[in-house]
Amino acid sequence: MGSVVLLPPRGRYLAQEGGRLAGVSGGTIGQWANYGYIRASQSESGDYPKVYSFQDTAEAILVHELLEKGVPLKVLRPVIEGLRETRGDWPLQHSELEAVTAEDVPIASLLVNEGDVRYELGPHGWQQVEHTTVNPERVVADLRRGGWAVRDLPDLKHVNVDPDYLSGRPTIRGRRVPVSLVAELAAEDDGPEILREDYDLTAEQIDDAVRWWKASSAYERAA
């Protein structure tokens, strides 16, 4: 496998902020970083609190998706560690991945396809297996639209996550207005009027911000 040229880390998120985008709690993000499944690449070694980049958050979404497909962390860990030698700090984003599940086998495996080489980890026996492709490019596209929440809110249009815009915090698309501010103001009695008149936001923009905030807040409570 050839090496990959990587851009420097972009955006800055604390664990709870990264968790909202990745669809998990801030505590889970911290655990994944501590055990090496993802990096906190905007932090120096030993720094606390850890600070995560846009790329770290996309990697966390991929870890979350693979877990949802039945690939356990104990299978993911050796794959990630091995791929980092050539794929860099965010190996899942630079690999072709498939989650493989077999009938009557509770532990799925993860296949990494690199050209003509196929790496497979995890027991299958001789059972018929089902392959599910994991698309890292789609994950990054989803992150730019709001992260894991767009899976629950596929019609979301007005949330934007740009690592070069307000340190990567979710904003109203095309505006330098944080989604968190919109959601907080919308909950106040005169908030919607302020958002329409002072911030020139439409009802649809406000509604998208509120829906995203509620959905992403639920991930922290569900942990």
mmCIF file of C-alpha atoms in Angstrom:
data_model
loop_
_atom_site.group_PDB
_atom_site.id
_atom_site.type_symbol
_atom_site.label_atom_id
_atom_site.label_comp_id
_atom_site.label_asym_id
_atom_site.label_seq_id
_atom_site.Cartn_x
_atom_site.Cartn_y
_atom_site.Cartn_z
ATOM 1 C CA MET A 1 0.000 0.000 0.000
ATOM 2 C CA GLY A 2 1.389 3.395 -0.903
ATOM 3 C CA SER A 3 1.539 6.296 1.478
ATOM 4 C CA VAL A 4 -1.127 8.989 1.460
ATOM 5 C CA VAL A 5 -0.461 12.730 1.362
ATOM 6 C CA LEU A 6 -2.592 14.304 4.088
ATOM 7 C CA LEU A 7 -3.664 17.879 4.707
ATOM 8 C CA PRO A 8 -2.971 19.326 8.162
ATOM 9 C CA PRO A 9 -5.778 19.009 10.743
ATOM 10 C CA ARG A 10 -8.541 21.622 10.344
ATOM 11 C CA GLY A 11 -11.273 22.794 12.673
ATOM 12 C CA ARG A 12 -11.265 22.581 16.464
ATOM 13 C CA TYR A 13 -13.797 20.660 18.558
ATOM 14 C CA LEU A 14 -13.973 19.706 22.195
ATOM 15 C CA ALA A 15 -15.210 16.179 22.906
ATOM 16 C CA GLN A 16 -18.859 17.132 23.328
ATOM 17 C CA GLU A 17 -18.830 19.164 20.092
ATOM 18 C CA GLY A 18 -17.214 16.325 18.168
ATOM 19 C CA GLY A 19 -19.633 13.863 19.709
ATOM 20 C CA ARG A 20 -22.650 15.842 18.502
ATOM 21 C CA LEU A 21 -21.330 15.563 14.960
ATOM 22 C CA ALA A 22 -20.320 11.921 15.266
ATOM 23 C CA GLY A 23 -23.607 10.829 16.845
ATOM 24 C CA VAL A 24 -22.106 9.766 20.183
ATOM 25 C CA SER A 25 -21.431 11.293 23.584
ATOM 26 C CA GLY A 26 -18.404 13.383 24.394
ATOM 27 C CA GLY A 27 -17.370 10.660 26.831
ATOM 28 C CA THR A 28 -17.367 8.114 24.017
ATOM 29 C CA ILE A 29 -15.210 10.370 21.849
ATOM 30 C CA GLY A 30 -12.745 10.662 24.733
ATOM 31 C CA GLN A 31 -12.649 6.898 25.216
ATOM 32 C CA TRP A 32 -12.064 6.278 21.516
ATOM 33 C CA ALA A 33 -9.169 8.750 21.589
ATOM 34 C CA ASN A 34 -7.685 7.225 24.747
ATOM 35 C CA TYR A 35 -7.698 3.747 23.207
ATOM 36 C CA GLY A 36 -6.359 4.886 19.841
ATOM 37 C CA TYR A 37 -9.386 4.394 17.603
ATOM 38 C CA ILE A 38 -9.314 8.088 16.700
ATOM 39 C CA ARG A 39 -6.827 10.908 17.262
ATOM 40 C CA ALA A 40 -7.143 14.253 19.011
ATOM 41 C CA SER A 41 -4.874 15.848 16.447
ATOM 42 C CA GLN A 42 -5.349 19.450 17.586
ATOM 43 C CA SER A 43 -3.869 18.564 20.993
ATOM 44 C CA GLU A 44 -0.334 17.993 22.154
ATOM 45 C CA SER A 45 0.407 14.746 23.990
ATOM 46 C CA GLY A 46 -0.883 14.983 27.547
ATOM 47 C CA ASP A 47 -3.047 18.045 26.892
ATOM 48 C CA TYR A 48 -6.449 18.221 28.528
ATOM 49 C CA PRO A 49 -9.083 18.820 27.441
ATOM 50 C CA LYS A 50 -8.330 17.105 24.159
ATOM 51 C CA VAL A 51 -9.127 19.037 20.994
ATOM 52 C CA TYR A 52 -10.297 17.221 17.871
ATOM 53 C CA SER A 53 -10.122 18.222 14.214
ATOM 54 C CA PHE A 54 -12.656 17.928 11.400
ATOM 55 C CA GLN A 55 -10.732 14.884 10.172
ATOM 56 C CA ASP A 56 -10.769 13.287 13.637
ATOM 57 C CA THR A 57 -14.535 13.780 13.741
ATOM 58 C CA ALA A 58 -15.006 12.182 10.319
ATOM 59 C CA GLU A 59 -12.938 9.238 11.546
ATOM 60 C CA ALA A 60 -15.213 8.994 14.600
ATOM 61 C CA ILE A 61 -18.270 8.861 12.306
ATOM 62 C CA LEU A 62 -16.651 5.963 10.438
ATOM 63 C CA VAL A 63 -15.942 4.132 13.712
ATOM 64 C CA HIS A 64 -19.581 4.704 14.724
ATOM 65 C CA GLU A 65 -20.853 3.424 11.374
ATOM 66 C CA LEU A 66 -18.715 0.288 11.515
ATOM 67 C CA LEU A 67 -19.932 -0.412 15.046
ATOM 68 C CA GLU A 68 -23.518 -0.018 13.802
ATOM 69 C CA LYS A 69 -22.741 -2.601 11.113
ATOM 70 C CA GLY A 70 -21.627 -5.072 13.761
ATOM 71 C CA VAL A 71 -17.841 -4.665 13.611
ATOM 72 C CA PRO A 72 -16.661 -4.583 17.257
ATOM 73 C CA LEU A 73 -13.904 -2.365 18.572
ATOM 74 C CA LYS A 74 -11.618 -5.350 19.169
ATOM 75 C CA VAL A 75 -11.715 -6.052 15.429
ATOM 76 C CA LEU A 76 -11.332 -2.388 14.506
ATOM 77 C CA ARG A 77 -8.308 -1.738 16.676
ATOM 78 C CA PRO A 78 -5.700 -3.913 14.873
ATOM 79 C CA VAL A 79 -7.002 -2.728 11.502
ATOM 80 C CA ILE A 80 -6.643 0.937 12.460
ATOM 81 C CA GLU A 81 -3.219 0.415 14.015
ATOM 82 C CA GLY A 82 -1.951 -1.420 10.950
ATOM 83 C CA LEU A 83 -3.347 1.071 8.461
ATOM 84 C CA ARG A 84 -1.895 4.097 10.257
ATOM 85 C CA GLU A 85 1.594 3.071 9.166
ATOM 86 C CA THR A 86 0.754 3.952 5.567
ATOM 87 C CA ARG A 87 -2.589 5.756 5.752
ATOM 88 C CA GLY A 88 -1.629 8.342 8.389
ATOM 89 C CA ASP A 89 -3.668 9.681 11.315
ATOM 90 C CA TRP A 90 -7.039 9.118 9.640
ATOM 91 C CA PRO A 91 -6.679 5.700 7.997
ATOM 92 C CA LEU A 92 -10.367 4.813 7.692
ATOM 93 C CA GLN A 93 -10.960 7.854 5.493
ATOM 94 C CA HIS A 94 -8.266 6.723 3.079
ATOM 95 C CA SER A 95 -9.201 3.072 2.706
ATOM 96 C CA GLU A 96 -11.881 1.098 0.903
ATOM 97 C CA LEU A 97 -13.850 -0.621 3.639
ATOM 98 C CA GLU A 98 -16.413 -3.393 3.847
ATOM 99 C CA ALA A 99 -18.191 -4.704 6.913
ATOM 100 C CA VAL A 100 -18.794 -8.452 6.657
ATOM 101 C CA THR A 101 -21.358 -10.339 8.715
ATOM 102 C CA ALA A 102 -22.068 -14.056 8.704
ATOM 103 C CA GLU A 103 -25.129 -15.991 9.761
ATOM 104 C CA ASP A 104 -24.927 -17.266 13.338
ATOM 105 C CA VAL A 105 -21.641 -15.429 13.907
ATOM 106 C CA PRO A 106 -22.102 -12.528 16.349
ATOM 107 C CA ILE A 107 -18.805 -10.825 15.505
ATOM 108 C CA ALA A 108 -18.471 -9.205 12.107
ATOM 109 C CA SER A 109 -15.157 -8.628 10.394
ATOM 110 C CA LEU A 110 -13.724 -5.681 8.540
ATOM 111 C CA LEU A 111 -12.173 -5.941 5.107
ATOM 112 C CA VAL A 112 -9.772 -3.345 3.783
ATOM 113 C CA ASN A 113 -9.351 -3.355 0.029
ATOM 114 C CA GLU A 114 -6.190 -1.816 -1.383
ATOM 115 C CA GLY A 115 -5.815 -2.509 -5.080
ATOM 116 C CA ASP A 116 -5.523 -6.271 -5.520
ATOM 117 C CA VAL A 117 -4.815 -6.908 -1.841
ATOM 118 C CA ARG A 118 -7.647 -7.776 0.528
ATOM 119 C CA TYR A 119 -7.124 -7.875 4.273
ATOM 120 C CA GLU A 120 -9.676 -9.670 6.406
ATOM 121 C CA LEU A 121 -9.957 -9.902 10.172
ATOM 122 C CA GLY A 122 -12.562 -11.759 12.210
ATOM 123 C CA PRO A 123 -13.879 -15.349 12.304
ATOM 124 C CA HIS A 124 -16.487 -16.519 9.776
ATOM 125 C CA GLY A 125 -16.132 -20.277 9.469
ATOM 126 C CA TRP A 126 -17.797 -21.444 6.257
ATOM 127 C CA GLN A 127 -21.000 -19.499 6.615
ATOM 128 C CA GLN A 128 -22.357 -17.450 3.760
ATOM 129 C CA VAL A 129 -21.341 -13.834 4.348
ATOM 130 C CA GLU A 130 -22.906 -10.502 3.467
ATOM 131 C CA HIS A 131 -20.680 -7.583 2.464
ATOM 132 C CA THR A 132 -21.681 -3.998 3.204
ATOM 133 C CA THR A 133 -19.560 -1.222 1.718
ATOM 134 C CA VAL A 134 -18.607 1.722 3.901
ATOM 135 C CA ASN A 135 -18.097 4.919 1.912
ATOM 136 C CA PRO A 136 -15.642 7.364 3.573
ATOM 137 C CA GLU A 137 -16.384 10.069 0.976
ATOM 138 C CA ARG A 138 -20.073 9.969 1.861
ATOM 139 C CA VAL A 139 -19.174 10.212 5.546
ATOM 140 C CA VAL A 140 -17.214 13.413 4.948
ATOM 141 C CA ALA A 141 -20.090 14.795 2.847
ATOM 142 C CA ASP A 142 -22.526 13.976 5.659
ATOM 143 C CA LEU A 143 -20.244 15.678 8.175
ATOM 144 C CA ARG A 144 -20.302 18.853 6.113
ATOM 145 C CA ARG A 145 -24.128 18.773 6.243
ATOM 146 C CA GLY A 146 -24.304 18.234 9.992
ATOM 147 C CA GLY A 147 -22.706 14.876 10.766
ATOM 148 C CA TRP A 148 -24.526 11.814 12.071
ATOM 149 C CA ALA A 149 -27.767 13.777 12.496
ATOM 150 C CA VAL A 150 -28.355 13.890 8.734
ATOM 151 C CA ARG A 151 -29.020 10.150 8.876
ATOM 152 C CA ASP A 152 -31.949 10.901 11.159
ATOM 153 C CA LEU A 153 -32.844 14.137 9.322
ATOM 154 C CA PRO A 154 -32.129 13.460 5.624
ATOM 155 C CA ASP A 155 -34.069 16.560 4.550
ATOM 156 C CA LEU A 156 -31.764 18.896 6.500
ATOM 157 C CA LYS A 157 -30.700 21.729 4.150
ATOM 158 C CA HIS A 158 -29.472 24.704 6.140
ATOM 159 C CA VAL A 159 -26.778 23.338 8.445
ATOM 160 C CA ASN A 160 -23.164 23.641 7.324
ATOM 161 C CA VAL A 161 -19.952 22.306 8.896
ATOM 162 C CA ASP A 162 -16.830 23.844 7.364
ATOM 163 C CA PRO A 163 -13.513 23.331 9.198
ATOM 164 C CA ASP A 164 -12.328 26.724 7.932
ATOM 165 C CA TYR A 165 -15.464 28.547 9.146
ATOM 166 C CA LEU A 166 -15.824 29.408 12.854
ATOM 167 C CA SER A 167 -13.348 26.620 13.691
ATOM 168 C CA GLY A 168 -15.707 24.092 12.120
ATOM 169 C CA ARG A 169 -18.693 24.658 14.371
ATOM 170 C CA PRO A 170 -22.084 24.069 12.735
ATOM 171 C CA THR A 171 -23.491 27.242 11.191
ATOM 172 C CA ILE A 172 -26.449 28.248 9.069
ATOM 173 C CA ARG A 173 -25.408 27.526 5.494
ATOM 174 C CA GLY A 174 -24.022 30.634 3.834
ATOM 175 C CA ARG A 175 -24.091 32.600 7.088
ATOM 176 C CA ARG A 176 -21.671 33.096 9.995
ATOM 177 C CA VAL A 177 -24.437 32.301 12.474
ATOM 178 C CA PRO A 178 -23.811 29.336 14.815
ATOM 179 C CA VAL A 179 -26.555 26.736 14.897
ATOM 180 C CA SER A 180 -26.275 26.622 18.694
ATOM 181 C CA LEU A 181 -27.129 30.329 18.921
ATOM 182 C CA VAL A 182 -30.151 29.910 16.668
ATOM 183 C CA ALA A 183 -31.445 26.935 18.661
ATOM 184 C CA GLU A 184 -30.998 28.734 21.979
ATOM 185 C CA LEU A 185 -32.705 31.909 20.805
ATOM 186 C CA ALA A 186 -35.527 29.959 19.170
ATOM 187 C CA ALA A 187 -36.410 28.531 22.573
ATOM 188 C CA GLU A 188 -37.051 32.010 24.018
ATOM 189 C CA ASP A 189 -40.425 33.746 23.770
ATOM 190 C CA ASP A 190 -39.253 36.510 21.460
ATOM 191 C CA GLY A 191 -36.369 34.486 19.992
ATOM 192 C CA PRO A 192 -37.929 33.561 16.629
ATOM 193 C CA GLU A 193 -38.783 37.205 15.974
ATOM 194 C CA ILE A 194 -35.222 38.274 16.832
ATOM 195 C CA LEU A 195 -33.807 35.627 14.518
ATOM 196 C CA ARG A 196 -36.036 36.762 11.661
ATOM 197 C CA GLU A 197 -35.584 40.511 12.110
ATOM 198 C CA ASP A 198 -32.057 40.876 13.511
ATOM 199 C CA TYR A 199 -30.388 37.882 11.856
ATOM 200 C CA ASP A 200 -32.532 37.793 8.697
ATOM 201 C CA LEU A 201 -33.173 34.063 8.992
ATOM 202 C CA THR A 202 -36.103 32.276 7.433
ATOM 203 C CA ALA A 203 -38.464 29.985 9.310
ATOM 204 C CA GLU A 204 -36.962 27.020 7.448
ATOM 205 C CA GLN A 205 -33.421 27.946 8.516
ATOM 206 C CA ILE A 206 -34.534 28.310 12.130
ATOM 207 C CA ASP A 207 -36.403 25.009 12.006
ATOM 208 C CA ASP A 208 -33.371 23.157 10.606
ATOM 209 C CA ALA A 209 -31.155 24.583 13.345
ATOM 210 C CA VAL A 210 -33.596 23.557 16.059
ATOM 211 C CA ARG A 211 -34.052 20.059 14.636
ATOM 212 C CA TRP A 212 -30.293 19.530 14.316
ATOM 213 C CA TRP A 213 -29.688 20.753 17.867
ATOM 214 C CA LYS A 214 -32.362 18.456 19.320
ATOM 215 C CA ALA A 215 -31.104 15.446 17.380
ATOM 216 C CA SER A 216 -27.448 15.991 18.251
ATOM 217 C CA SER A 217 -28.276 16.671 21.918
ATOM 218 C CA ALA A 218 -30.032 13.301 22.105
ATOM 219 C CA TYR A 219 -26.789 11.479 21.295
ATOM 220 C CA GLU A 220 -25.226 12.757 24.512
ATOM 221 C CA ARG A 221 -28.244 11.690 26.586
ATOM 222 C CA ALA A 222 -28.394 8.269 24.958
ATOM 223 C CA ALA A 223 -24.819 7.397 25.931
#
